[in-house]
PDB file of N, CA and C in Angstrom:
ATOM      1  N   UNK Y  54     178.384  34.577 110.076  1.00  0.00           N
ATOM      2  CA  UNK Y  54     179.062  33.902 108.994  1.00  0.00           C
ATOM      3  C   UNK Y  54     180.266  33.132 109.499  1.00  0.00           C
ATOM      4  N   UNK Y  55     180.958  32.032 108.428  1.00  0.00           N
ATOM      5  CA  UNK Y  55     182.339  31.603 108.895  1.00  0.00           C
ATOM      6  C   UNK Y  55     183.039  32.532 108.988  1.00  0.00           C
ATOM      7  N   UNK Y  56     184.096  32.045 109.767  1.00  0.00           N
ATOM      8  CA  UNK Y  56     185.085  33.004 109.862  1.00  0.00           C
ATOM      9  C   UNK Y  56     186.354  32.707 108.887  1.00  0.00           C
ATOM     10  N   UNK Y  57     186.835  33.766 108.046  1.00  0.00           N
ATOM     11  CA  UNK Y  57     187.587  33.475 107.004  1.00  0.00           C
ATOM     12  C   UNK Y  57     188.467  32.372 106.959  1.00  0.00           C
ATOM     13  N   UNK Y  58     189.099  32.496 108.146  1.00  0.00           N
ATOM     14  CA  UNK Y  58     190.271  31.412 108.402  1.00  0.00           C
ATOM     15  C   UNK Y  58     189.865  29.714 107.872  1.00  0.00           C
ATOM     16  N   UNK Y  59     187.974  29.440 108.454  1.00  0.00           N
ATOM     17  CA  UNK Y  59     187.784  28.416 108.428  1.00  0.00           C
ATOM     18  C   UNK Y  59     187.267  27.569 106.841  1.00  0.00           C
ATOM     19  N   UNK Y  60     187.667  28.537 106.203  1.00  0.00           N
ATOM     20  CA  UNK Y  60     187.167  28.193 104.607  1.00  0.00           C
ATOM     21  C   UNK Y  60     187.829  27.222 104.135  1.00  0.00           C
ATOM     22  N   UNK Y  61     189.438  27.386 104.469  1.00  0.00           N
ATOM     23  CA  UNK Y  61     190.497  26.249 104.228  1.00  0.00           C
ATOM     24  C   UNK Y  61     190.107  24.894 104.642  1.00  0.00           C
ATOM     25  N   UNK Y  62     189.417  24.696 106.026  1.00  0.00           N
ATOM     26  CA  UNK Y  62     188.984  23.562 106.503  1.00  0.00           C
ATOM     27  C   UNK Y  62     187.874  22.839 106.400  1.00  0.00           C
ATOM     28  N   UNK Y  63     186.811  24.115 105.745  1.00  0.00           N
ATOM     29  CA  UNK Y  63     186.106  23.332 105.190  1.00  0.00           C
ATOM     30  C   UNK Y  63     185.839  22.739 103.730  1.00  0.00           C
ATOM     31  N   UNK Y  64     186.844  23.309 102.935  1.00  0.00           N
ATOM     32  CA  UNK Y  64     186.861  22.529 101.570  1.00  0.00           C
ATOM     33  C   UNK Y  64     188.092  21.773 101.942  1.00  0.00           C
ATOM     34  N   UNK Y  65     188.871  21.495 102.672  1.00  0.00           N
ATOM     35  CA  UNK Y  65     189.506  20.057 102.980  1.00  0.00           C
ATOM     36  C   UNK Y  65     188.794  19.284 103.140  1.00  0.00           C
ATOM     37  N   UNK Y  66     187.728  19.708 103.898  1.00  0.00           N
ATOM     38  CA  UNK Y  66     186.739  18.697 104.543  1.00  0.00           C
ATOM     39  C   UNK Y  66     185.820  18.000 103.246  1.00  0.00           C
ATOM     40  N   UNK Y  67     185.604  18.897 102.484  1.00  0.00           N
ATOM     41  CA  UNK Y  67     184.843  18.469 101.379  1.00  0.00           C
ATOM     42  C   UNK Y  67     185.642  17.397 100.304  1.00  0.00           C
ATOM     43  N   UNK Y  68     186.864  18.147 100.164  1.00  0.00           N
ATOM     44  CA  UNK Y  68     187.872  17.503  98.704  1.00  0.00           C
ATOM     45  C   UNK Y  68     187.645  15.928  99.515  1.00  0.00           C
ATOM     46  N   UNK Y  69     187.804  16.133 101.083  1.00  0.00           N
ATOM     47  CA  UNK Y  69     187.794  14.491 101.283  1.00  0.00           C
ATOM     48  C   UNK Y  69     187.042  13.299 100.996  1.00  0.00           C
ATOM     49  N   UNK Y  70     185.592  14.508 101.198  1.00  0.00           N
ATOM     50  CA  UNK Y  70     184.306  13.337 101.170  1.00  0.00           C
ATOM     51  C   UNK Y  70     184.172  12.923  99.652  1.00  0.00           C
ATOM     52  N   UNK Y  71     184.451  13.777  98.874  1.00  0.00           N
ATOM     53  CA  UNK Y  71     184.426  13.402  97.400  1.00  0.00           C
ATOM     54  C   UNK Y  71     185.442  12.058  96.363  1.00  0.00           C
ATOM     55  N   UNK Y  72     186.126  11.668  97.819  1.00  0.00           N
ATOM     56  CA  UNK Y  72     187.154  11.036  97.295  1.00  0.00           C
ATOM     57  C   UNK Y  72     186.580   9.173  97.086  1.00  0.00           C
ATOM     58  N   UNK Y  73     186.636   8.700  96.385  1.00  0.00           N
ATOM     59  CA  UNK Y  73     185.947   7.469  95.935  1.00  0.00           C
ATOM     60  C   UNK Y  73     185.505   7.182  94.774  1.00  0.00           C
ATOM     61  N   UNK Y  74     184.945   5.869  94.072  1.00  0.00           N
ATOM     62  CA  UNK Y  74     184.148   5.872  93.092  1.00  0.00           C
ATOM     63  C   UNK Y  74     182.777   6.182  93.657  1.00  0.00           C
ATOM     64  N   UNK Y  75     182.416   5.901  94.991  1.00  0.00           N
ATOM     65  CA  UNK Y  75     180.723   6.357  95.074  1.00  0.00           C
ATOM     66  C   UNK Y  75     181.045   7.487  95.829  1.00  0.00           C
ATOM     67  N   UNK Y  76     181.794   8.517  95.737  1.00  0.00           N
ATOM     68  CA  UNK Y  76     181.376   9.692  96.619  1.00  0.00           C
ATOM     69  C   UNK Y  76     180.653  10.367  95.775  1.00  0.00           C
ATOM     70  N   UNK Y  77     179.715  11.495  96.806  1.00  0.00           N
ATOM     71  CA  UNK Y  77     179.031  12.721  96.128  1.00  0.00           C
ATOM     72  C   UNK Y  77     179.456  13.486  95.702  1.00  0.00           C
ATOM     73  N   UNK Y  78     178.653  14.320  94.979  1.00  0.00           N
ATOM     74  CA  UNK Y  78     179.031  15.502  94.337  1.00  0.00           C
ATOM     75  C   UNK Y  78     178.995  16.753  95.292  1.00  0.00           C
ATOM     76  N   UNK Y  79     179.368  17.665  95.604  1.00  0.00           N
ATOM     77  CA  UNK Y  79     178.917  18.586  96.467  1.00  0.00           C
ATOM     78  C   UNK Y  79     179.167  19.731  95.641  1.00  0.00           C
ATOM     79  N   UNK Y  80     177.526  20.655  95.389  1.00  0.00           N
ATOM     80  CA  UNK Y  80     177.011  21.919  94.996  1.00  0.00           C
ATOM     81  C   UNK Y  80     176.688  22.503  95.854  1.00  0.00           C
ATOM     82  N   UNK Y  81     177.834  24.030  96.189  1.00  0.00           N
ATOM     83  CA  UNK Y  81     177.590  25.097  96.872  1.00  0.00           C
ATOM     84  C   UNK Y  81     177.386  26.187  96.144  1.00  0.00           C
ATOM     85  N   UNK Y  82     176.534  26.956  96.796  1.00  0.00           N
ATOM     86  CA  UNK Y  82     176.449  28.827  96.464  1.00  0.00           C
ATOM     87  C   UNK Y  82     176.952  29.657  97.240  1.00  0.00           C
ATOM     88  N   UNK Y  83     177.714  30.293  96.872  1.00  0.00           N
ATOM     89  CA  UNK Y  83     178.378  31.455  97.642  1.00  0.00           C
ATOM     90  C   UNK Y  83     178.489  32.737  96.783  1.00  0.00           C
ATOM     91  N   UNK Y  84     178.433  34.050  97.813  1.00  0.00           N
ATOM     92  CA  UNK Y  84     178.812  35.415  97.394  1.00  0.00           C
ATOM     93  C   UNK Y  84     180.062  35.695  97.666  1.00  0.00           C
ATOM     94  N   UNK Y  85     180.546  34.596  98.905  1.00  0.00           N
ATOM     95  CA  UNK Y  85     181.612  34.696  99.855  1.00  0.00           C
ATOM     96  C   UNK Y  85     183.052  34.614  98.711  1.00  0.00           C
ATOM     97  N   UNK Y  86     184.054  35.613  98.830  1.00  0.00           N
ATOM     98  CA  UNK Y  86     185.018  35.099  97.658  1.00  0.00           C
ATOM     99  C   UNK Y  86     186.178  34.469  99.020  1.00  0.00           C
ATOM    100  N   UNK Y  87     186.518  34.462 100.180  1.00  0.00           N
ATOM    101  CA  UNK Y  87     187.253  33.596 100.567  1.00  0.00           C
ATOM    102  C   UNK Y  87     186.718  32.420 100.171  1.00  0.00           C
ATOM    103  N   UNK Y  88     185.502  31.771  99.969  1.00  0.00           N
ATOM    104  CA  UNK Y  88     185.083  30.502  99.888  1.00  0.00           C
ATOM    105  C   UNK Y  88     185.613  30.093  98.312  1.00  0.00           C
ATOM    106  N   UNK Y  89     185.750  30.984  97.787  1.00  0.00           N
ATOM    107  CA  UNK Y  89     186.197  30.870  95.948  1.00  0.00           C
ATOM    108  C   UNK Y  89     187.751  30.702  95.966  1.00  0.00           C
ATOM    109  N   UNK Y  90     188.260  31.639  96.615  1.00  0.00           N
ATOM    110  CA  UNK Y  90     189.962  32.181  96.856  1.00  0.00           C
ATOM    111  C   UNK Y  90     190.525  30.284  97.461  1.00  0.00           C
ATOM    112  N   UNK Y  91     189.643  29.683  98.112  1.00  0.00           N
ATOM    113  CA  UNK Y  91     190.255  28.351  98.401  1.00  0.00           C
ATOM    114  C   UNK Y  91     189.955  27.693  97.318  1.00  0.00           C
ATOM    115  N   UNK Y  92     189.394  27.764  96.470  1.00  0.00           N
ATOM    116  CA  UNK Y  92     189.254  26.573  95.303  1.00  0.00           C
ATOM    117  C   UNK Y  92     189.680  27.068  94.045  1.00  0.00           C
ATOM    118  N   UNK Y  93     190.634  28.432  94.161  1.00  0.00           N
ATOM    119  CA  UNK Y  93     191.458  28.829  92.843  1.00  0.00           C
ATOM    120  C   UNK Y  93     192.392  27.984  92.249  1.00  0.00           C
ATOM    121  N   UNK Y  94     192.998  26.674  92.555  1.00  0.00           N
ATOM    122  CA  UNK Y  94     193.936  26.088  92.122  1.00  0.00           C
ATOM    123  C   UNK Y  94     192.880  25.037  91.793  1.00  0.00           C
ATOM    124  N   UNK Y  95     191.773  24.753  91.431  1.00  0.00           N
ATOM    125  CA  UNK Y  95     191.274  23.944  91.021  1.00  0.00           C
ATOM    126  C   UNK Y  95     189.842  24.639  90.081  1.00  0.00           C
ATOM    127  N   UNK Y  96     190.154  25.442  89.583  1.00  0.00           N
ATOM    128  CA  UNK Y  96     189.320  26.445  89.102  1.00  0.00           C
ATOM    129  C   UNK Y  96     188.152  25.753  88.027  1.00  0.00           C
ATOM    130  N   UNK Y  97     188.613  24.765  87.283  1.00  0.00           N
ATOM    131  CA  UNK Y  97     187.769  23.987  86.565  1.00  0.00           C
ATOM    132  C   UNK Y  97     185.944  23.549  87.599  1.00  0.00           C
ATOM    133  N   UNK Y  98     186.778  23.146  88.647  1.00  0.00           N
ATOM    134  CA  UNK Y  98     185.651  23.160  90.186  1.00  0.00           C
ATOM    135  C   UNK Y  98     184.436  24.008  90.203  1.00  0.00           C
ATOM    136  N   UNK Y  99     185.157  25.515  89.871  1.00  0.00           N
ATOM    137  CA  UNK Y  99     183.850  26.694  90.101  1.00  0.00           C
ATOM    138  C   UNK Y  99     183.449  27.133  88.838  1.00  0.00           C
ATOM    139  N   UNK Y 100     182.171  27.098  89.025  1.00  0.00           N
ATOM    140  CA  UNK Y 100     181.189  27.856  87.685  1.00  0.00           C
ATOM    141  C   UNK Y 100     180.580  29.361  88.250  1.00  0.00           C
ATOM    142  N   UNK Y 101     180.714  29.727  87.165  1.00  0.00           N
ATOM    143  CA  UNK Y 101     179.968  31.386  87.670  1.00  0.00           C
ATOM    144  C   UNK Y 101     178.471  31.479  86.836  1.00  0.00           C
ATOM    145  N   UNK Y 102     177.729  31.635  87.665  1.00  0.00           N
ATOM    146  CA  UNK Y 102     176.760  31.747  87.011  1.00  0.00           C
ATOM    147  C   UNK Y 102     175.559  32.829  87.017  1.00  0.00           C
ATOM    148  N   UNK Y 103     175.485  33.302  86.225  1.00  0.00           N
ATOM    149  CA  UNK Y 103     174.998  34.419  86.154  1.00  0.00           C
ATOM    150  C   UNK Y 103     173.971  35.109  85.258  1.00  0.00           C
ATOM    151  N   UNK Y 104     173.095  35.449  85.521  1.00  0.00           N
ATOM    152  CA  UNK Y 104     171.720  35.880  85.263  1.00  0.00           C
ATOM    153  C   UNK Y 104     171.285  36.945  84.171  1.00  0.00           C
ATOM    154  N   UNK Y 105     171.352  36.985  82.932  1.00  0.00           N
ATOM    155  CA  UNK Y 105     171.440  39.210  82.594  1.00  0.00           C
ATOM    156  C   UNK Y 105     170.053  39.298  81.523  1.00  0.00           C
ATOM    157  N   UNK Y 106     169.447  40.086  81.353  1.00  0.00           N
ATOM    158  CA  UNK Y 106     168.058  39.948  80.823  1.00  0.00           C
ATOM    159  C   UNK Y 106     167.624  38.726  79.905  1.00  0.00           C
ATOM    160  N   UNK Y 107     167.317  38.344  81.450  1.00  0.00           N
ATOM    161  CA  UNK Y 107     166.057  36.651  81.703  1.00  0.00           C
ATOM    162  C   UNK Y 107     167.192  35.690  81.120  1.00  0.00           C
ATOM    163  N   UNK Y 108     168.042  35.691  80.903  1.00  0.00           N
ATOM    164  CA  UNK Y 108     169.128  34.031  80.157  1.00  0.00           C
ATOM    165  C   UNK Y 108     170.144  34.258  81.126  1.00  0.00           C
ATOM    166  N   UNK Y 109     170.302  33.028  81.551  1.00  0.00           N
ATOM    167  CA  UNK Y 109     171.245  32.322  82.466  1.00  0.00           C
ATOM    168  C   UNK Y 109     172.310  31.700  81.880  1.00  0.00           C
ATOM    169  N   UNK Y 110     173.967  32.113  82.106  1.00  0.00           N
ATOM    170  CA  UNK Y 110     174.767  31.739  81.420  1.00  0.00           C
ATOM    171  C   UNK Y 110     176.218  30.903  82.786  1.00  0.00           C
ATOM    172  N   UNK Y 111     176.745  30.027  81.863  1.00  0.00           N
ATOM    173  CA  UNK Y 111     177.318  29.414  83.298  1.00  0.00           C
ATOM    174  C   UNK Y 111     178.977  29.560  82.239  1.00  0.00           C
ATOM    175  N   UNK Y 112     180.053  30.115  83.170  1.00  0.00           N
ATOM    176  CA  UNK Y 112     181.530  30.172  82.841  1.00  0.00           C
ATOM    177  C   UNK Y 112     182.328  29.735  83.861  1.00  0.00           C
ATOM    178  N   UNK Y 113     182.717  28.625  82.867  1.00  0.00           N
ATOM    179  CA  UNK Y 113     183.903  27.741  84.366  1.00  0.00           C
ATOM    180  C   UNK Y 113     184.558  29.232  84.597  1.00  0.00           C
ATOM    181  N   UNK Y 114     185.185  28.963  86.189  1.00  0.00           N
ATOM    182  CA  UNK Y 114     186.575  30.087  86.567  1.00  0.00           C
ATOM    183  C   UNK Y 114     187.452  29.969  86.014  1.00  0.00           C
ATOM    184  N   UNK Y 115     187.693  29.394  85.636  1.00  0.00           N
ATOM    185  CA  UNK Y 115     189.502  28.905  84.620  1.00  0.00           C
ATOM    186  C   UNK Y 115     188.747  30.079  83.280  1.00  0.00           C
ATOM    187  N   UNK Y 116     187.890  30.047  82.591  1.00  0.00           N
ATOM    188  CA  UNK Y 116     188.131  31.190  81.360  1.00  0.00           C
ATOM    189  C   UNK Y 116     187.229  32.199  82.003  1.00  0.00           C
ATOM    190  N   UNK Y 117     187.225  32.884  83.340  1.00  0.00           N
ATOM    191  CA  UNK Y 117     186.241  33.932  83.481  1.00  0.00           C
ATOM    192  C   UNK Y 117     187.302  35.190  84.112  1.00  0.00           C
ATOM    193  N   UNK Y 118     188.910  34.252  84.672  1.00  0.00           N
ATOM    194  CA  UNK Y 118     189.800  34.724  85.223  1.00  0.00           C
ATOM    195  C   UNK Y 118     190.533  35.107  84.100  1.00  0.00           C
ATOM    196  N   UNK Y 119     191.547  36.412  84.602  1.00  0.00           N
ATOM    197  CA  UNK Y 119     192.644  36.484  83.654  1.00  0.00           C
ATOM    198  C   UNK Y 119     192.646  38.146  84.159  1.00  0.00           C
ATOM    199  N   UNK Y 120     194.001  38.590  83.294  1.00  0.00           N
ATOM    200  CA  UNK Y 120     194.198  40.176  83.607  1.00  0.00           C
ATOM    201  C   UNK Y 120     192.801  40.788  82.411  1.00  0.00           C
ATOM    202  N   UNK Y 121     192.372  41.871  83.250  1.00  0.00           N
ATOM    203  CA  UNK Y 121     191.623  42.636  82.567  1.00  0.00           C
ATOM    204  C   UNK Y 121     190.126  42.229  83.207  1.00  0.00           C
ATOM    205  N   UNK Y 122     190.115  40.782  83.867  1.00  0.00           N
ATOM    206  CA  UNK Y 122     188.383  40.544  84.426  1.00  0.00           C
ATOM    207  C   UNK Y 122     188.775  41.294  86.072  1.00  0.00           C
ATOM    208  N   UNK Y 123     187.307  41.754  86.067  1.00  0.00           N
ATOM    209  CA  UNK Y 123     187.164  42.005  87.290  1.00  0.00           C
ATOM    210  C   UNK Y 123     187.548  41.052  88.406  1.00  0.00           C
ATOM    211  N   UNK Y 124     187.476  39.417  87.917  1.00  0.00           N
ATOM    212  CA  UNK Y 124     187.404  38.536  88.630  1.00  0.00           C
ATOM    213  C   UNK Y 124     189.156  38.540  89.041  1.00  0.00           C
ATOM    214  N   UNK Y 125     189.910  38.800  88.192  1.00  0.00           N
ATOM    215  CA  UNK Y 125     191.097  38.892  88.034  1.00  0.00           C
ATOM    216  C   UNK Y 125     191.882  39.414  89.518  1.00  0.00           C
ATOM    217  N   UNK Y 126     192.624  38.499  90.781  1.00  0.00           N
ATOM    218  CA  UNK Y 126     193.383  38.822  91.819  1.00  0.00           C
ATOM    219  C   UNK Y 126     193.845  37.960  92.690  1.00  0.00           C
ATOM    220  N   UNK Y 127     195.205  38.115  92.807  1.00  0.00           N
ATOM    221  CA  UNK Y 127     196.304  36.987  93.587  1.00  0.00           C
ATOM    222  C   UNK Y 127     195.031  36.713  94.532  1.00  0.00           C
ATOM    223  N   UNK Y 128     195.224  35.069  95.021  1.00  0.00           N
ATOM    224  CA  UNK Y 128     194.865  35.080  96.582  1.00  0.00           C
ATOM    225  C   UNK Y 128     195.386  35.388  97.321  1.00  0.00           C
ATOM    226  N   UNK Y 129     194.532  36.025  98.417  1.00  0.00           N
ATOM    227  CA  UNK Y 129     194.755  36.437  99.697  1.00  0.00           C
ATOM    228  C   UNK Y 129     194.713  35.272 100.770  1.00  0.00           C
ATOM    229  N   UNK Y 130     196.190  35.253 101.487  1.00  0.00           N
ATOM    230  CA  UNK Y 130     196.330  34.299 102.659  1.00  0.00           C
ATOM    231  C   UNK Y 130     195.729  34.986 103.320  1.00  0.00           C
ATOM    232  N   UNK Y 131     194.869  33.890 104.105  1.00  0.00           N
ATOM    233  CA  UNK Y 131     193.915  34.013 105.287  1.00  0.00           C
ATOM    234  C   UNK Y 131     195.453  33.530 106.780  1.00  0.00           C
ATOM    235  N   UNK Y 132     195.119  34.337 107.838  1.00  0.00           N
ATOM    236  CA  UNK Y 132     196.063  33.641 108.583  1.00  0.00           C
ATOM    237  C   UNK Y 132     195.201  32.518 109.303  1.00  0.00           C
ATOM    238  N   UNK Y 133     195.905  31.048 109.717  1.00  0.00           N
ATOM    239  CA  UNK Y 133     195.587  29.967 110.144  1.00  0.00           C
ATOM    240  C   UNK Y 133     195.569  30.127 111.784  1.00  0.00           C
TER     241      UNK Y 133
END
């Protein structure tokens, strides 16, 4: 796997390519939560999506976070 540190560099790498009127969109999947923990200040960004008998339901991170969700915890600095 990446190594934690490099999560920061690679969604720099991404926020960049997206930058334009013709840039792409870029859709990732991850289990990884350093890969999430870098895109918490832009939380609108991540959807959670999730599966529970046979219906598929999708919740931006901005209303899935908060005290009381599991999802709920400061980020953790990775050291650089």
């Amino acid at each position: 796997g990446l190594h934690p540190a490099l999560f920061a560099k690679l969604v720099a790498l991404c926020r960049t390519l997206v930058q334009g009127p013709d840039a792409p969109q870029i859709i990732a999947t991850t289990h990884n939560p350093y890969l999430v923990d870098e895109l918490v200040l832009d939380e609108e960004s991540v959807v959670l999506v999730e599966k529970s008998e046979g219906k598929t339901s999708f919740t931006p991170l901005s209303r899935a976070r908060g005290p009381g969700s599991e999802l709920f915890r400061p980020p953790t600095p990775v050291a650089k």
